[in-house]
């Protein structure tokens, strides 16, 4: 696989799940890393695990606590980061939450707002703040959207909306950054076995669980490995997993009808079993 030797990579959400596993792979390929998330002790633990994977002790592996949903905090912390670590060659925006996967009527304005602030505005803010510095390096922006941004899902009015919006952001941003020699990759994984799903499981309705299971589940190690490969080949839209790619192809070919018919049937069966 391509070497990332000497590349500076910032990873939001680098302390857990997909971001953590991507960091280990980047470290093993020679990159310098800056891991960003809110919880400092988890960041330190993640950095230690990446130090064990790095090729050389000269590789920098730094951490910085930041709340991507806090506009002022992002501005302040990113100027500190640029001064200490230099501009990123690659920015991976993996920070995200999937709380409040529930019936739309149970999702309050504040819950919806929290999901948007972290998943959408947090990604927007990180890119916008780092863009002037990244332009000089012809950098690469990587956005973690989701299969839930490609397909509607029962219980996903908040999370799915934020992830679909990220696809819109990526699509427009790509046109603006390409003439500058910059790259954009947007990634749409199906379910990945990470701590995020523990949050989701607290509220996800049975109908949503059943529909989601159709696309299968992958390990964070596998997801990270194939995402890093897609970044290395500078692919724009990347959908990890052959099954998800097949479902997306069917979705496009049937203009969404195939997905709606299958999901409606699964939801009908689950509700019948529940006596609804
Ligand atoms: N897991 C899946 O099934 C799946 C599927 C498709 C797409 N994705 C997407 O992949 C990305 C990574 O998900 P994951 O499964 O790896 O999740 P995860 O294991 O729960 O990790 C989420 C990371 O984001 C950080 N984070 C959350 N809120 C933040 C905030 N306000 N500011 C800064 N950092 C924040 C967390 O650290 P702190 O809490 O310490 O801040 C953590 O490092 C997400 O964008 C997710 O939507 C996940």
CSV table of N, CA and C in Angstrom, one decimal, residues 147-233:
chain,number,residue,atom,x,y,z
A,147,UNK,N,-23.7,5.2,4.8
A,147,UNK,CA,-24.7,4.7,3.9
A,147,UNK,C,-26.0,5.3,4.2
A,148,UNK,N,-26.2,5.8,5.5
A,148,UNK,CA,-27.4,6.4,5.8
A,148,UNK,C,-27.6,7.8,5.2
A,149,UNK,N,-26.5,8.3,4.5
A,149,UNK,CA,-26.6,9.5,3.7
A,149,UNK,C,-27.1,9.2,2.3
A,150,UNK,N,-26.9,7.9,1.9
A,150,UNK,CA,-27.3,7.5,0.6
A,150,UNK,C,-28.7,7.0,0.5
A,151,UNK,N,-29.2,6.4,1.6
A,151,UNK,CA,-30.5,5.8,1.7
A,151,UNK,C,-31.2,6.4,2.9
A,152,UNK,N,-32.5,6.6,2.8
A,152,UNK,CA,-33.3,6.9,4.0
A,152,UNK,C,-33.4,5.7,4.9
A,153,UNK,N,-33.6,5.9,6.2
A,153,UNK,CA,-33.7,4.8,7.1
A,153,UNK,C,-34.7,5.1,8.2
A,154,UNK,N,-35.5,4.1,8.6
A,154,UNK,CA,-36.5,4.3,9.7
A,154,UNK,C,-35.7,4.6,11.0
A,155,UNK,N,-36.0,5.7,11.6
A,155,UNK,CA,-35.4,6.1,12.9
A,155,UNK,C,-34.2,7.1,12.7
A,156,UNK,N,-33.9,7.4,11.4
A,156,UNK,CA,-32.6,8.1,11.1
A,156,UNK,C,-32.9,9.6,10.7
A,157,UNK,N,-34.0,10.2,11.1
A,157,UNK,CA,-34.3,11.5,10.6
A,157,UNK,C,-33.2,12.5,11.0
A,158,UNK,N,-32.6,12.4,12.1
A,158,UNK,CA,-31.5,13.3,12.6
A,158,UNK,C,-30.2,12.9,11.9
A,159,UNK,N,-29.7,11.7,12.3
A,159,UNK,CA,-28.4,11.2,11.8
A,159,UNK,C,-28.4,11.2,10.2
A,160,UNK,N,-29.4,10.6,9.6
A,160,UNK,CA,-29.5,10.4,8.2
A,160,UNK,C,-29.4,11.8,7.5
A,161,UNK,N,-30.2,12.8,8.1
A,161,UNK,CA,-30.2,14.1,7.5
A,161,UNK,C,-28.8,14.7,7.5
A,162,UNK,N,-28.1,14.5,8.7
A,162,UNK,CA,-26.7,15.1,8.8
A,162,UNK,C,-25.8,14.5,7.8
A,163,UNK,N,-25.9,13.2,7.6
A,163,UNK,CA,-25.0,12.5,6.7
A,163,UNK,C,-25.3,12.7,5.2
A,164,UNK,N,-26.6,12.9,4.9
A,164,UNK,CA,-27.0,13.3,3.5
A,164,UNK,C,-26.4,14.7,3.2
A,165,UNK,N,-26.5,15.6,4.2
A,165,UNK,CA,-26.0,16.9,4.0
A,165,UNK,C,-24.5,16.9,3.8
A,166,UNK,N,-23.8,16.0,4.4
A,166,UNK,CA,-22.4,15.9,4.2
A,166,UNK,C,-22.0,15.5,2.8
A,167,UNK,N,-22.9,14.7,2.2
A,167,UNK,CA,-22.7,14.3,0.8
A,167,UNK,C,-22.9,15.6,-0.1
A,168,UNK,N,-23.9,16.4,0.2
A,168,UNK,CA,-24.1,17.7,-0.5
A,168,UNK,C,-22.9,18.6,-0.3
A,169,UNK,N,-22.4,18.7,0.9
A,169,UNK,CA,-21.2,19.5,1.1
A,169,UNK,C,-20.0,19.0,0.3
A,170,UNK,N,-19.8,17.7,0.3
A,170,UNK,CA,-18.6,17.1,-0.4
A,170,UNK,C,-18.8,17.4,-1.9
A,171,UNK,N,-20.0,17.2,-2.4
A,171,UNK,CA,-20.2,17.3,-3.9
A,171,UNK,C,-19.9,18.7,-4.4
A,172,UNK,N,-20.3,19.7,-3.6
A,172,UNK,CA,-20.0,21.1,-4.1
A,172,UNK,C,-18.6,21.5,-3.8
A,173,UNK,N,-18.1,21.0,-2.7
A,173,UNK,CA,-16.7,21.4,-2.3
A,173,UNK,C,-15.7,20.8,-3.3
A,174,UNK,N,-16.0,19.6,-3.8
A,174,UNK,CA,-15.1,18.9,-4.7
A,174,UNK,C,-14.9,19.8,-6.0
A,175,UNK,N,-16.0,20.4,-6.5
A,175,UNK,CA,-15.8,21.3,-7.7
A,175,UNK,C,-14.9,22.5,-7.4
A,176,UNK,N,-15.0,23.0,-6.2
A,176,UNK,CA,-14.2,24.2,-5.8
A,176,UNK,C,-12.8,23.8,-5.6
A,177,UNK,N,-12.5,22.7,-5.0
A,177,UNK,CA,-11.1,22.3,-4.6
A,177,UNK,C,-10.3,21.7,-5.8
A,178,UNK,N,-11.0,21.1,-6.7
A,178,UNK,CA,-10.3,20.4,-7.8
A,178,UNK,C,-9.4,21.4,-8.6
A,179,UNK,N,-9.9,22.6,-9.0
A,179,UNK,CA,-9.0,23.5,-9.7
A,179,UNK,C,-7.8,23.9,-8.9
A,180,UNK,N,-7.9,23.8,-7.6
A,180,UNK,CA,-6.8,24.2,-6.7
A,180,UNK,C,-5.8,23.1,-6.5
A,181,UNK,N,-6.1,21.9,-7.2
A,181,UNK,CA,-5.2,20.8,-7.0
A,181,UNK,C,-5.4,20.0,-5.7
A,182,UNK,N,-6.6,20.3,-5.1
A,182,UNK,CA,-6.9,19.6,-3.8
A,182,UNK,C,-7.9,18.5,-4.1
A,183,UNK,N,-7.9,17.5,-3.2
A,183,UNK,CA,-8.7,16.3,-3.3
A,183,UNK,C,-9.8,16.3,-2.2
A,184,UNK,N,-10.9,15.7,-2.6
A,184,UNK,CA,-12.0,15.4,-1.6
A,184,UNK,C,-12.3,13.9,-1.7
A,185,UNK,N,-12.5,13.2,-0.6
A,185,UNK,CA,-13.0,11.8,-0.6
A,185,UNK,C,-14.2,11.8,0.4
A,186,UNK,N,-15.3,11.3,0.0
A,186,UNK,CA,-16.4,11.2,0.9
A,186,UNK,C,-16.7,9.7,1.0
A,187,UNK,N,-16.9,9.2,2.3
A,187,UNK,CA,-17.0,7.8,2.6
A,187,UNK,C,-18.3,7.5,3.1
A,188,UNK,N,-19.0,6.4,2.6
A,188,UNK,CA,-20.3,6.0,3.1
A,188,UNK,C,-20.3,4.6,3.6
A,189,UNK,N,-19.8,4.3,4.8
A,189,UNK,CA,-19.8,2.9,5.3
A,189,UNK,C,-21.2,2.5,5.7
A,190,UNK,N,-21.4,1.1,5.6
A,190,UNK,CA,-22.6,0.6,6.3
A,190,UNK,C,-22.3,0.5,7.8
A,191,UNK,N,-23.0,-0.3,8.5
A,191,UNK,CA,-22.8,-0.4,10.0
A,191,UNK,C,-21.4,-1.0,10.2
A,192,UNK,N,-20.7,-0.3,11.1
A,192,UNK,CA,-19.3,-0.7,11.6
A,192,UNK,C,-19.4,-0.9,13.1
A,193,UNK,N,-18.7,-2.0,13.5
A,193,UNK,CA,-18.8,-2.4,14.9
A,193,UNK,C,-18.0,-1.5,15.8
A,194,UNK,N,-18.5,-0.3,16.2
A,194,UNK,CA,-17.8,0.7,17.0
A,194,UNK,C,-18.7,1.1,18.2
A,195,UNK,N,-18.1,1.9,19.2
A,195,UNK,CA,-18.9,2.3,20.3
A,195,UNK,C,-20.1,3.2,19.9
A,196,UNK,N,-20.1,3.8,18.7
A,196,UNK,CA,-21.2,4.6,18.2
A,196,UNK,C,-22.5,3.8,18.3
A,197,UNK,N,-22.4,2.5,17.9
A,197,UNK,CA,-23.7,1.7,17.9
A,197,UNK,C,-24.3,1.5,19.2
A,198,UNK,N,-23.5,1.6,20.3
A,198,UNK,CA,-24.1,1.4,21.6
A,198,UNK,C,-25.0,2.5,21.9
A,199,UNK,N,-24.7,3.7,21.5
A,199,UNK,CA,-25.5,4.9,21.7
A,199,UNK,C,-26.8,4.7,20.9
A,200,UNK,N,-26.6,4.3,19.7
A,200,UNK,CA,-27.8,4.2,18.8
A,200,UNK,C,-28.8,3.1,19.3
A,201,UNK,N,-28.2,2.0,19.8
A,201,UNK,CA,-29.0,0.9,20.2
A,201,UNK,C,-30.0,1.2,21.3
A,202,UNK,N,-29.7,2.3,22.1
A,202,UNK,CA,-30.6,2.7,23.2
A,202,UNK,C,-32.0,3.1,22.7
A,203,UNK,N,-32.0,3.6,21.5
A,203,UNK,CA,-33.3,4.2,21.1
A,203,UNK,C,-33.8,3.7,19.7
A,204,UNK,N,-32.9,3.1,18.9
A,204,UNK,CA,-33.3,2.7,17.5
A,204,UNK,C,-34.5,1.8,17.5
A,205,UNK,N,-35.6,2.2,16.8
A,205,UNK,CA,-36.8,1.4,16.8
A,205,UNK,C,-36.5,0.0,16.1
A,206,UNK,N,-37.2,-1.0,16.4
A,206,UNK,CA,-37.0,-2.3,15.9
A,206,UNK,C,-37.1,-2.3,14.4
A,207,UNK,N,-38.0,-1.5,13.8
A,207,UNK,CA,-38.1,-1.4,12.3
A,207,UNK,C,-36.7,-1.0,11.7
A,208,UNK,N,-36.1,0.0,12.4
A,208,UNK,CA,-34.8,0.6,11.9
A,208,UNK,C,-33.7,-0.5,12.0
A,209,UNK,N,-33.8,-1.2,13.1
A,209,UNK,CA,-32.7,-2.2,13.3
A,209,UNK,C,-32.8,-3.3,12.2
A,210,UNK,N,-34.1,-3.7,11.9
A,210,UNK,CA,-34.2,-4.8,10.9
A,210,UNK,C,-33.8,-4.3,9.5
A,211,UNK,N,-34.1,-3.1,9.1
A,211,UNK,CA,-33.7,-2.6,7.8
A,211,UNK,C,-32.2,-2.4,7.7
A,212,UNK,N,-31.6,-1.9,8.8
A,212,UNK,CA,-30.2,-1.7,8.9
A,212,UNK,C,-29.4,-3.0,8.7
A,213,UNK,N,-30.0,-4.1,9.3
A,213,UNK,CA,-29.3,-5.4,9.2
A,213,UNK,C,-29.1,-5.9,7.8
A,214,UNK,N,-29.9,-5.4,6.9
A,214,UNK,CA,-29.8,-5.9,5.5
A,214,UNK,C,-28.5,-5.6,4.8
A,215,UNK,N,-27.8,-4.5,5.3
A,215,UNK,CA,-26.6,-4.1,4.7
A,215,UNK,C,-25.4,-4.7,5.4
A,216,UNK,N,-25.6,-5.5,6.5
A,216,UNK,CA,-24.5,-6.2,7.2
A,216,UNK,C,-23.7,-5.2,8.0
A,217,UNK,N,-22.7,-5.8,8.7
A,217,UNK,CA,-21.9,-5.1,9.7
A,217,UNK,C,-20.4,-5.4,9.4
A,218,UNK,N,-19.5,-4.4,9.5
A,218,UNK,CA,-18.1,-4.7,9.2
A,218,UNK,C,-17.3,-4.3,10.5
A,219,UNK,N,-16.1,-4.8,10.6
A,219,UNK,CA,-15.2,-4.5,11.7
A,219,UNK,C,-14.6,-3.1,11.4
A,220,UNK,N,-14.2,-2.4,12.5
A,220,UNK,CA,-13.6,-1.1,12.3
A,220,UNK,C,-12.2,-1.2,11.6
A,221,UNK,N,-11.6,-2.4,11.9
A,221,UNK,CA,-10.2,-2.6,11.2
A,221,UNK,C,-10.4,-2.7,9.7
A,222,UNK,N,-11.4,-3.5,9.3
A,222,UNK,CA,-11.6,-3.7,7.9
A,222,UNK,C,-12.0,-2.4,7.2
A,223,UNK,N,-13.0,-1.7,7.9
A,223,UNK,CA,-13.5,-0.4,7.3
A,223,UNK,C,-12.3,0.6,7.2
A,224,UNK,N,-11.4,0.7,8.2
A,224,UNK,CA,-10.3,1.6,8.1
A,224,UNK,C,-9.3,1.2,7.0
A,225,UNK,N,-9.1,-0.1,6.9
A,225,UNK,CA,-8.1,-0.5,5.9
A,225,UNK,C,-8.6,-0.1,4.5
A,226,UNK,N,-9.9,-0.4,4.2
A,226,UNK,CA,-10.3,-0.1,2.8
A,226,UNK,C,-10.5,1.4,2.6
A,227,UNK,N,-10.8,2.1,3.7
A,227,UNK,CA,-10.9,3.6,3.5
A,227,UNK,C,-9.6,4.2,3.2
A,228,UNK,N,-8.5,3.7,4.0
A,228,UNK,CA,-7.2,4.3,3.7
A,228,UNK,C,-6.7,4.0,2.3
A,229,UNK,N,-7.1,2.8,1.8
A,229,UNK,CA,-6.8,2.5,0.4
A,229,UNK,C,-7.5,3.4,-0.6
A,230,UNK,N,-8.7,3.8,-0.3
A,230,UNK,CA,-9.5,4.7,-1.2
A,230,UNK,C,-8.8,6.1,-1.1
A,231,UNK,N,-8.4,6.5,0.1
A,231,UNK,CA,-7.7,7.8,0.2
A,231,UNK,C,-6.4,7.8,-0.6
A,232,UNK,N,-5.7,6.6,-0.5
A,232,UNK,CA,-4.4,6.6,-1.2
A,232,UNK,C,-4.6,6.7,-2.7
A,233,UNK,N,-5.7,6.1,-3.2
A,233,UNK,CA,-5.9,6.2,-4.7
A,233,UNK,C,-6.8,7.5,-5.0
